[in-house]
């Protein structure tokens, strides 16, 4: 059944790209399947108007499973003695880029824990080497919280984009997921600094994390509306066996898809991934994500021997279609729902 109030909220989000916290929480809490389909169609229509049926691919290179932080939900948290630790060399990273470039990737995403080895000097050298070898490619970094001067140096070295998920925009909720030495205030400060410097900036959050409510999700959406990131990555929470949340249930795929559609209507130009976590939670998760307004997928370019070691959560897909070698399989998956993978950089463009 359709609820007239929910339909009004959907129409409001579509027309003015925002709604109140109360309205957003109400929508997420009570949306019916019929209303969710109306929302999905609006989001898909918006994405098609702005991007056509193009899906951008990003080559993900997981450069280190070493992290100084101890986030309670994360499999590579500092205190996890069972985690397999590794760190790629510059040569290994460039080898991944070489392989990816031949496959058609024109964006490389260097993602890792907050590993002290990757100083500004080391990272600037890696960025410059990638840019020199592949001047037609974009470099995206996802290396956590750093200082303003560090972000500026990496940007000046040639980094184009930076992903830094805020995970939750609710201060009290943030404290329940992170140790006392981390703060939401600093995370937000980093995000606004990244935008100020000139990065195409990505934020994002987990869906269904412990202690999350519809109200905290509404605050996430309002923060996204305030920040206006060029990229936004969301995915369902999936527990890891070596964390205190090991017995918590995973986030709902349905709710994640609804939130993708809401974000598409709030930020029509945003680059919105159908994430690996979504593909892990549901075998058709990435296809469903695209049909709900997403327009980016991020296959793994990391060395095969380390893919299972970058274990943020259990049962992560890291072979088969997720492997960049099987890009043809992923292309066929996108074709099956009427979309096509494109191999350009896929930069953010405001309409």
mmCIF file of C-alpha atoms in Angstrom:
data_model
loop_
_atom_site.group_PDB
_atom_site.id
_atom_site.type_symbol
_atom_site.label_atom_id
_atom_site.label_comp_id
_atom_site.label_asym_id
_atom_site.label_seq_id
_atom_site.Cartn_x
_atom_site.Cartn_y
_atom_site.Cartn_z
ATOM 1 C CA UNK A 1 0.000 0.000 0.000
ATOM 2 C CA UNK A 2 1.012 3.590 -0.589
ATOM 3 C CA UNK A 3 1.187 6.128 2.196
ATOM 4 C CA UNK A 4 0.402 9.661 1.039
ATOM 5 C CA UNK A 5 2.791 11.175 3.607
ATOM 6 C CA UNK A 6 5.686 9.015 2.416
ATOM 7 C CA UNK A 7 4.977 9.895 -1.196
ATOM 8 C CA UNK A 8 5.017 13.576 -0.280
ATOM 9 C CA UNK A 9 8.417 13.118 1.371
ATOM 10 C CA UNK A 10 9.770 11.333 -1.714
ATOM 11 C CA UNK A 11 8.482 14.108 -3.953
ATOM 12 C CA UNK A 12 10.030 16.701 -1.644
ATOM 13 C CA UNK A 13 13.435 15.014 -1.775
ATOM 14 C CA UNK A 14 13.199 14.838 -5.560
ATOM 15 C CA UNK A 15 12.247 18.494 -5.951
ATOM 16 C CA UNK A 16 14.339 20.301 -3.302
ATOM 17 C CA UNK A 17 16.979 17.593 -2.661
ATOM 18 C CA UNK A 18 16.452 17.427 1.092
ATOM 19 C CA UNK A 19 13.893 16.865 3.850
ATOM 20 C CA UNK A 20 13.787 17.235 7.628
ATOM 21 C CA UNK A 21 15.341 14.700 9.979
ATOM 22 C CA UNK A 22 11.871 13.700 11.147
ATOM 23 C CA UNK A 23 10.642 13.200 7.566
ATOM 24 C CA UNK A 24 13.659 11.162 6.538
ATOM 25 C CA UNK A 25 13.454 8.925 9.619
ATOM 26 C CA UNK A 26 9.732 8.424 9.049
ATOM 27 C CA UNK A 27 10.280 7.474 5.412
ATOM 28 C CA UNK A 28 13.013 4.950 6.205
ATOM 29 C CA UNK A 29 10.982 3.446 9.027
ATOM 30 C CA UNK A 30 7.668 3.022 7.238
ATOM 31 C CA UNK A 31 8.306 2.862 3.487
ATOM 32 C CA UNK A 32 6.370 0.045 1.837
ATOM 33 C CA UNK A 33 7.625 -2.088 -1.030
ATOM 34 C CA UNK A 34 5.319 -0.240 -3.409
ATOM 35 C CA UNK A 35 6.632 3.141 -2.266
ATOM 36 C CA UNK A 36 10.219 1.838 -2.416
ATOM 37 C CA UNK A 37 9.651 0.920 -6.060
ATOM 38 C CA UNK A 38 8.343 4.435 -6.797
ATOM 39 C CA UNK A 39 11.459 5.827 -5.110
ATOM 40 C CA UNK A 40 13.701 3.428 -7.049
ATOM 41 C CA UNK A 41 12.217 4.444 -10.389
ATOM 42 C CA UNK A 42 12.705 8.128 -9.602
ATOM 43 C CA UNK A 43 16.339 7.502 -8.622
ATOM 44 C CA UNK A 44 17.027 5.401 -11.702
ATOM 45 C CA UNK A 45 15.430 8.041 -13.930
ATOM 46 C CA UNK A 46 17.587 10.747 -12.310
ATOM 47 C CA UNK A 47 20.773 8.707 -12.770
ATOM 48 C CA UNK A 48 19.913 7.991 -16.411
ATOM 49 C CA UNK A 49 19.253 11.694 -17.057
ATOM 50 C CA UNK A 50 22.658 12.640 -15.655
ATOM 51 C CA UNK A 51 24.831 9.702 -16.748
ATOM 52 C CA UNK A 52 22.915 7.684 -19.308
ATOM 53 C CA UNK A 53 23.358 3.940 -18.858
ATOM 54 C CA UNK A 54 27.080 4.320 -18.161
ATOM 55 C CA UNK A 55 28.685 2.577 -15.201
ATOM 56 C CA UNK A 56 32.169 3.759 -14.244
ATOM 57 C CA UNK A 57 34.775 1.274 -13.072
ATOM 58 C CA UNK A 58 37.464 2.013 -10.498
ATOM 59 C CA UNK A 59 40.441 -0.258 -9.971
ATOM 60 C CA UNK A 60 40.778 -0.888 -6.234
ATOM 61 C CA UNK A 61 44.304 -1.484 -4.922
ATOM 62 C CA UNK A 62 44.408 -2.369 -1.222
ATOM 63 C CA UNK A 63 47.892 -1.194 -0.332
ATOM 64 C CA UNK A 64 48.125 -2.091 3.361
ATOM 65 C CA UNK A 65 46.270 -4.072 6.034
ATOM 66 C CA UNK A 66 48.252 -2.324 8.775
ATOM 67 C CA UNK A 67 46.291 0.288 10.742
ATOM 68 C CA UNK A 68 46.997 2.374 13.826
ATOM 69 C CA UNK A 69 43.285 2.703 14.616
ATOM 70 C CA UNK A 70 41.153 0.350 16.672
ATOM 71 C CA UNK A 71 37.667 0.866 15.241
ATOM 72 C CA UNK A 72 35.430 -1.636 16.991
ATOM 73 C CA UNK A 73 33.802 -3.018 13.818
ATOM 74 C CA UNK A 74 36.866 -3.417 11.601
ATOM 75 C CA UNK A 75 38.741 -6.627 10.867
ATOM 76 C CA UNK A 76 42.105 -4.882 10.435
ATOM 77 C CA UNK A 77 41.773 -2.954 13.723
ATOM 78 C CA UNK A 78 45.055 -2.516 15.570
ATOM 79 C CA UNK A 79 44.237 -4.932 18.404
ATOM 80 C CA UNK A 80 43.204 -7.845 16.155
ATOM 81 C CA UNK A 81 46.058 -10.309 16.656
ATOM 82 C CA UNK A 82 44.588 -12.685 14.078
ATOM 83 C CA UNK A 83 44.705 -10.207 11.199
ATOM 84 C CA UNK A 84 47.178 -10.967 8.420
ATOM 85 C CA UNK A 85 49.312 -7.868 7.936
ATOM 86 C CA UNK A 86 50.909 -6.897 4.637
ATOM 87 C CA UNK A 87 52.087 -3.768 2.853
ATOM 88 C CA UNK A 88 52.521 -3.386 -0.903
ATOM 89 C CA UNK A 89 55.721 -1.924 -2.282
ATOM 90 C CA UNK A 90 55.703 0.875 -4.830
ATOM 91 C CA UNK A 91 56.698 -1.682 -7.458
ATOM 92 C CA UNK A 92 53.721 -3.885 -6.576
ATOM 93 C CA UNK A 93 51.351 -0.913 -6.710
ATOM 94 C CA UNK A 94 52.668 0.150 -10.121
ATOM 95 C CA UNK A 95 52.356 -3.428 -11.343
ATOM 96 C CA UNK A 96 48.685 -3.401 -10.322
ATOM 97 C CA UNK A 97 48.224 -0.134 -12.231
ATOM 98 C CA UNK A 98 49.939 -1.565 -15.320
ATOM 99 C CA UNK A 99 47.629 -4.573 -15.285
ATOM 100 C CA UNK A 100 44.604 -2.359 -14.675
ATOM 101 C CA UNK A 101 45.461 0.088 -17.436
ATOM 102 C CA UNK A 102 45.635 -2.758 -19.939
ATOM 103 C CA UNK A 103 42.191 -3.909 -18.764
ATOM 104 C CA UNK A 104 40.763 -0.442 -19.409
ATOM 105 C CA UNK A 105 40.797 1.121 -15.940
ATOM 106 C CA UNK A 106 41.337 4.877 -15.903
ATOM 107 C CA UNK A 107 40.928 5.397 -12.152
ATOM 108 C CA UNK A 108 43.055 3.719 -9.502
ATOM 109 C CA UNK A 109 41.886 3.743 -5.883
ATOM 110 C CA UNK A 110 44.715 3.304 -3.368
ATOM 111 C CA UNK A 111 43.036 2.152 -0.168
ATOM 112 C CA UNK A 112 44.607 1.076 3.090
ATOM 113 C CA UNK A 113 44.652 1.267 6.832
ATOM 114 C CA UNK A 114 46.294 4.238 8.529
ATOM 115 C CA UNK A 115 49.793 2.830 8.092
ATOM 116 C CA UNK A 116 52.619 5.109 9.291
ATOM 117 C CA UNK A 117 54.941 3.738 6.589
ATOM 118 C CA UNK A 118 53.027 5.667 3.934
ATOM 119 C CA UNK A 119 54.353 9.100 4.832
ATOM 120 C CA UNK A 120 53.715 12.130 2.640
ATOM 121 C CA UNK A 121 57.114 11.615 1.007
ATOM 122 C CA UNK A 122 56.392 7.960 0.198
ATOM 123 C CA UNK A 123 52.841 8.629 -1.036
ATOM 124 C CA UNK A 124 53.862 11.638 -3.131
ATOM 125 C CA UNK A 125 56.470 9.466 -4.849
ATOM 126 C CA UNK A 126 53.894 6.764 -5.602
ATOM 127 C CA UNK A 127 51.323 9.265 -6.890
ATOM 128 C CA UNK A 128 53.865 10.973 -9.154
ATOM 129 C CA UNK A 129 55.025 7.606 -10.517
ATOM 130 C CA UNK A 130 51.450 6.589 -11.370
ATOM 131 C CA UNK A 131 50.701 9.945 -12.985
ATOM 132 C CA UNK A 132 53.912 9.867 -15.002
ATOM 133 C CA UNK A 133 53.232 6.350 -16.276
ATOM 134 C CA UNK A 134 49.490 6.851 -16.837
ATOM 135 C CA UNK A 135 48.750 10.562 -17.385
ATOM 136 C CA UNK A 136 45.249 9.709 -18.645
ATOM 137 C CA UNK A 137 44.271 8.207 -15.275
ATOM 138 C CA UNK A 138 42.832 9.585 -12.046
ATOM 139 C CA UNK A 139 44.306 8.673 -8.669
ATOM 140 C CA UNK A 140 41.945 8.285 -5.743
ATOM 141 C CA UNK A 141 43.265 7.919 -2.196
ATOM 142 C CA UNK A 142 41.501 6.282 0.740
ATOM 143 C CA UNK A 143 44.040 6.439 3.550
ATOM 144 C CA UNK A 144 42.051 7.800 6.488
ATOM 145 C CA UNK A 145 42.583 10.890 8.568
ATOM 146 C CA UNK A 146 45.669 12.998 7.875
ATOM 147 C CA UNK A 147 46.552 16.630 8.540
ATOM 148 C CA UNK A 148 45.666 19.513 6.232
ATOM 149 C CA UNK A 149 49.295 19.945 5.145
ATOM 150 C CA UNK A 150 49.467 16.254 4.266
ATOM 151 C CA UNK A 151 46.284 16.419 2.180
ATOM 152 C CA UNK A 152 47.671 19.486 0.392
ATOM 153 C CA UNK A 153 50.972 17.782 -0.414
ATOM 154 C CA UNK A 154 49.238 14.695 -1.814
ATOM 155 C CA UNK A 155 46.936 16.887 -3.892
ATOM 156 C CA UNK A 156 49.881 18.880 -5.242
ATOM 157 C CA UNK A 157 51.589 15.581 -6.152
ATOM 158 C CA UNK A 158 48.669 14.759 -8.425
ATOM 159 C CA UNK A 159 45.993 12.975 -6.351
ATOM 160 C CA UNK A 160 42.563 13.764 -7.795
ATOM 161 C CA UNK A 161 40.099 12.284 -5.318
ATOM 162 C CA UNK A 162 39.911 11.244 -1.684
ATOM 163 C CA UNK A 163 37.484 8.826 -0.050
ATOM 164 C CA UNK A 164 36.895 9.169 3.687
ATOM 165 C CA UNK A 165 33.710 7.564 4.937
ATOM 166 C CA UNK A 166 32.349 9.327 7.993
ATOM 167 C CA UNK A 167 30.607 6.026 9.002
ATOM 168 C CA UNK A 168 27.986 7.836 11.101
ATOM 169 C CA UNK A 169 27.139 11.530 11.458
ATOM 170 C CA UNK A 170 25.714 11.084 14.965
ATOM 171 C CA UNK A 171 28.285 11.949 17.646
ATOM 172 C CA UNK A 172 27.008 9.525 20.295
ATOM 173 C CA UNK A 173 26.707 6.727 17.766
ATOM 174 C CA UNK A 174 30.252 7.446 16.557
ATOM 175 C CA UNK A 175 31.565 6.916 20.106
ATOM 176 C CA UNK A 176 29.928 3.482 20.247
ATOM 177 C CA UNK A 177 31.778 2.377 17.116
ATOM 178 C CA UNK A 178 35.194 3.980 17.697
ATOM 179 C CA UNK A 179 37.768 4.267 20.514
ATOM 180 C CA UNK A 180 38.077 7.499 22.558
ATOM 181 C CA UNK A 181 41.097 8.737 20.582
ATOM 182 C CA UNK A 182 38.932 9.160 17.469
ATOM 183 C CA UNK A 183 36.237 11.785 17.012
ATOM 184 C CA UNK A 184 33.469 12.608 14.585
ATOM 185 C CA UNK A 185 34.493 16.261 14.793
ATOM 186 C CA UNK A 186 37.929 15.502 13.360
ATOM 187 C CA UNK A 187 36.472 13.222 10.704
ATOM 188 C CA UNK A 188 34.123 15.975 9.551
ATOM 189 C CA UNK A 189 36.929 18.536 9.658
ATOM 190 C CA UNK A 190 39.015 16.322 7.365
ATOM 191 C CA UNK A 191 36.145 16.019 4.888
ATOM 192 C CA UNK A 192 35.546 19.758 4.671
ATOM 193 C CA UNK A 193 39.305 20.359 4.315
ATOM 194 C CA UNK A 194 39.506 17.855 1.462
ATOM 195 C CA UNK A 195 36.740 19.703 -0.367
ATOM 196 C CA UNK A 196 38.378 23.075 0.292
ATOM 197 C CA UNK A 197 41.720 21.874 -1.101
ATOM 198 C CA UNK A 198 40.052 20.801 -4.321
ATOM 199 C CA UNK A 199 39.755 17.032 -4.132
ATOM 200 C CA UNK A 200 36.734 15.288 -5.553
ATOM 201 C CA UNK A 201 35.711 14.154 -2.094
ATOM 202 C CA UNK A 202 33.861 11.040 -1.008
ATOM 203 C CA UNK A 203 32.048 10.387 2.259
ATOM 204 C CA UNK A 204 29.740 7.545 3.250
ATOM 205 C CA UNK A 205 28.357 5.365 6.017
ATOM 206 C CA UNK A 206 27.496 1.835 7.073
ATOM 207 C CA UNK A 207 23.876 0.716 6.928
ATOM 208 C CA UNK A 208 22.711 -1.377 9.860
ATOM 209 C CA UNK A 209 25.731 -0.886 12.115
ATOM 210 C CA UNK A 210 25.280 -1.674 15.837
ATOM 211 C CA UNK A 211 23.197 0.900 17.754
ATOM 212 C CA UNK A 212 22.065 2.584 14.538
ATOM 213 C CA UNK A 213 18.511 3.947 14.416
ATOM 214 C CA UNK A 214 16.407 5.463 11.661
ATOM 215 C CA UNK A 215 17.128 8.826 13.290
ATOM 216 C CA UNK A 216 20.914 8.306 13.035
ATOM 217 C CA UNK A 217 20.489 7.363 9.377
ATOM 218 C CA UNK A 218 18.477 10.530 8.834
ATOM 219 C CA UNK A 219 21.392 12.507 10.322
ATOM 220 C CA UNK A 220 23.738 10.750 7.899
ATOM 221 C CA UNK A 221 21.587 11.866 5.001
ATOM 222 C CA UNK A 222 21.441 15.445 6.277
ATOM 223 C CA UNK A 223 25.219 15.507 6.671
ATOM 224 C CA UNK A 224 25.575 14.277 3.088
ATOM 225 C CA UNK A 225 23.212 17.043 1.984
ATOM 226 C CA UNK A 226 25.340 19.602 3.880
ATOM 227 C CA UNK A 227 28.749 18.356 2.706
ATOM 228 C CA UNK A 228 27.633 17.738 -0.894
ATOM 229 C CA UNK A 229 30.424 15.242 -1.601
ATOM 230 C CA UNK A 230 31.251 14.363 -5.186
ATOM 231 C CA UNK A 231 31.222 10.679 -4.192
ATOM 232 C CA UNK A 232 29.252 8.765 -1.575
ATOM 233 C CA UNK A 233 29.928 5.156 -0.619
ATOM 234 C CA UNK A 234 27.438 3.235 1.485
ATOM 235 C CA UNK A 235 27.077 -0.464 2.139
ATOM 236 C CA UNK A 236 25.511 -2.836 4.629
ATOM 237 C CA UNK A 237 27.324 -3.475 7.907
ATOM 238 C CA UNK A 238 28.825 -6.967 7.865
ATOM 239 C CA UNK A 239 30.355 -8.270 11.068
ATOM 240 C CA UNK A 240 33.892 -9.602 11.429
ATOM 241 C CA UNK A 241 34.646 -12.655 13.560
ATOM 242 C CA UNK A 242 37.502 -10.958 15.426
ATOM 243 C CA UNK A 243 35.608 -7.894 16.681
ATOM 244 C CA UNK A 244 33.261 -7.217 19.580
ATOM 245 C CA UNK A 245 30.414 -7.010 17.084
ATOM 246 C CA UNK A 246 31.029 -10.528 15.737
ATOM 247 C CA UNK A 247 27.519 -11.718 16.674
ATOM 248 C CA UNK A 248 25.654 -8.655 15.404
ATOM 249 C CA UNK A 249 23.361 -9.179 12.432
ATOM 250 C CA UNK A 250 24.273 -7.655 9.095
ATOM 251 C CA UNK A 251 22.629 -4.558 7.681
ATOM 252 C CA UNK A 252 19.577 -5.033 5.471
ATOM 253 C CA UNK A 253 20.152 -4.986 1.729
ATOM 254 C CA UNK A 254 16.658 -3.560 1.188
ATOM 255 C CA UNK A 255 17.359 -0.570 3.431
ATOM 256 C CA UNK A 256 20.737 -0.008 1.762
ATOM 257 C CA UNK A 257 19.078 0.078 -1.668
ATOM 258 C CA UNK A 258 16.433 2.537 -0.437
ATOM 259 C CA UNK A 259 19.188 4.798 0.913
ATOM 260 C CA UNK A 260 21.055 4.648 -2.407
ATOM 261 C CA UNK A 261 17.903 5.921 -4.102
ATOM 262 C CA UNK A 262 17.432 8.698 -1.548
ATOM 263 C CA UNK A 263 21.041 9.833 -1.974
ATOM 264 C CA UNK A 264 20.660 9.876 -5.753
ATOM 265 C CA UNK A 265 17.644 12.183 -5.432
ATOM 266 C CA UNK A 266 19.425 14.396 -2.888
ATOM 267 C CA UNK A 267 22.606 14.657 -4.981
ATOM 268 C CA UNK A 268 21.679 14.023 -8.640
ATOM 269 C CA UNK A 269 25.278 14.423 -9.894
ATOM 270 C CA UNK A 270 26.964 12.295 -7.221
ATOM 271 C CA UNK A 271 29.218 9.379 -8.143
ATOM 272 C CA UNK A 272 27.528 6.562 -6.253
ATOM 273 C CA UNK A 273 29.117 3.098 -6.001
ATOM 274 C CA UNK A 274 27.349 -0.217 -5.803
ATOM 275 C CA UNK A 275 29.857 -1.354 -3.181
ATOM 276 C CA UNK A 276 31.718 -4.591 -2.550
ATOM 277 C CA UNK A 277 29.851 -4.928 0.761
ATOM 278 C CA UNK A 278 26.543 -4.775 -1.115
ATOM 279 C CA UNK A 279 27.796 -7.462 -3.508
ATOM 280 C CA UNK A 280 28.918 -9.542 -0.527
ATOM 281 C CA UNK A 281 25.552 -9.274 1.251
ATOM 282 C CA UNK A 282 23.577 -10.147 -1.892
ATOM 283 C CA UNK A 283 24.795 -12.107 -4.914
ATOM 284 C CA UNK A 284 23.003 -9.610 -7.181
ATOM 285 C CA UNK A 285 23.711 -6.652 -4.915
ATOM 286 C CA UNK A 286 25.704 -4.612 -7.376
ATOM 287 C CA UNK A 287 23.146 -5.030 -10.141
ATOM 288 C CA UNK A 288 20.398 -4.033 -7.727
ATOM 289 C CA UNK A 289 22.467 -1.051 -6.620
ATOM 290 C CA UNK A 290 22.790 0.184 -10.198
ATOM 291 C CA UNK A 291 19.022 -0.137 -10.674
ATOM 292 C CA UNK A 292 18.524 1.951 -7.510
ATOM 293 C CA UNK A 293 20.604 4.878 -8.777
ATOM 294 C CA UNK A 294 24.245 3.838 -8.336
ATOM 295 C CA UNK A 295 26.663 4.335 -11.238
ATOM 296 C CA UNK A 296 30.090 3.090 -10.085
ATOM 297 C CA UNK A 297 31.591 -0.363 -9.419
ATOM 298 C CA UNK A 298 35.039 -1.013 -7.965
ATOM 299 C CA UNK A 299 36.611 -4.348 -8.956
ATOM 300 C CA UNK A 300 39.720 -5.445 -7.097
ATOM 301 C CA UNK A 301 43.137 -4.940 -8.695
ATOM 302 C CA UNK A 302 45.110 -5.983 -5.595
ATOM 303 C CA UNK A 303 47.598 -8.854 -5.902
ATOM 304 C CA UNK A 304 45.637 -12.113 -5.680
ATOM 305 C CA UNK A 305 47.759 -13.386 -2.794
ATOM 306 C CA UNK A 306 46.669 -10.456 -0.576
ATOM 307 C CA UNK A 307 42.989 -10.009 -1.463
ATOM 308 C CA UNK A 308 41.724 -12.214 1.354
ATOM 309 C CA UNK A 309 44.078 -10.495 3.819
ATOM 310 C CA UNK A 310 42.422 -7.076 3.479
ATOM 311 C CA UNK A 311 39.583 -8.382 5.617
ATOM 312 C CA UNK A 312 37.428 -5.527 6.902
ATOM 313 C CA UNK A 313 34.465 -7.901 7.368
ATOM 314 C CA UNK A 314 33.755 -11.617 6.921
ATOM 315 C CA UNK A 315 33.081 -13.393 3.604
ATOM 316 C CA UNK A 316 34.151 -10.444 1.457
ATOM 317 C CA UNK A 317 33.994 -11.245 -2.231
ATOM 318 C CA UNK A 318 37.521 -11.156 -3.592
ATOM 319 C CA UNK A 319 37.637 -13.682 -6.425
ATOM 320 C CA UNK A 320 35.561 -14.409 -9.517
ATOM 321 C CA UNK A 321 33.609 -11.364 -10.679
ATOM 322 C CA UNK A 322 35.264 -9.189 -8.043
ATOM 323 C CA UNK A 323 38.684 -9.949 -9.508
ATOM 324 C CA UNK A 324 39.610 -7.362 -12.122
ATOM 325 C CA UNK A 325 40.737 -10.193 -14.409
ATOM 326 C CA UNK A 326 37.064 -11.069 -14.799
ATOM 327 C CA UNK A 327 36.045 -7.604 -15.972
ATOM 328 C CA UNK A 328 34.180 -9.253 -18.835
ATOM 329 C CA UNK A 329 31.980 -11.068 -16.310
ATOM 330 C CA UNK A 330 31.206 -7.800 -14.552
ATOM 331 C CA UNK A 331 30.475 -6.164 -17.882
ATOM 332 C CA UNK A 332 28.006 -8.933 -18.666
ATOM 333 C CA UNK A 333 26.380 -8.480 -15.275
ATOM 334 C CA UNK A 334 25.811 -4.800 -16.026
ATOM 335 C CA UNK A 335 24.522 -5.609 -19.520
ATOM 336 C CA UNK A 336 21.984 -7.979 -17.969
ATOM 337 C CA UNK A 337 20.257 -4.996 -16.334
ATOM 338 C CA UNK A 338 20.625 -2.664 -19.323
ATOM 339 C CA UNK A 339 23.857 -0.835 -18.439
ATOM 340 C CA UNK A 340 27.342 -0.701 -19.896
ATOM 341 C CA UNK A 341 30.748 -0.326 -18.318
ATOM 342 C CA UNK A 342 32.782 2.603 -19.639
ATOM 343 C CA UNK A 343 36.528 3.028 -19.335
ATOM 344 C CA UNK A 344 36.970 6.786 -19.060
ATOM 345 C CA UNK A 345 38.041 8.515 -15.827
ATOM 346 C CA UNK A 346 34.465 9.275 -14.863
ATOM 347 C CA UNK A 347 35.182 12.593 -13.167
ATOM 348 C CA UNK A 348 32.500 14.403 -11.205
ATOM 349 C CA UNK A 349 30.656 16.930 -13.324
ATOM 350 C CA UNK A 350 28.087 19.273 -11.871
ATOM 351 C CA UNK A 351 25.107 19.710 -14.142
#
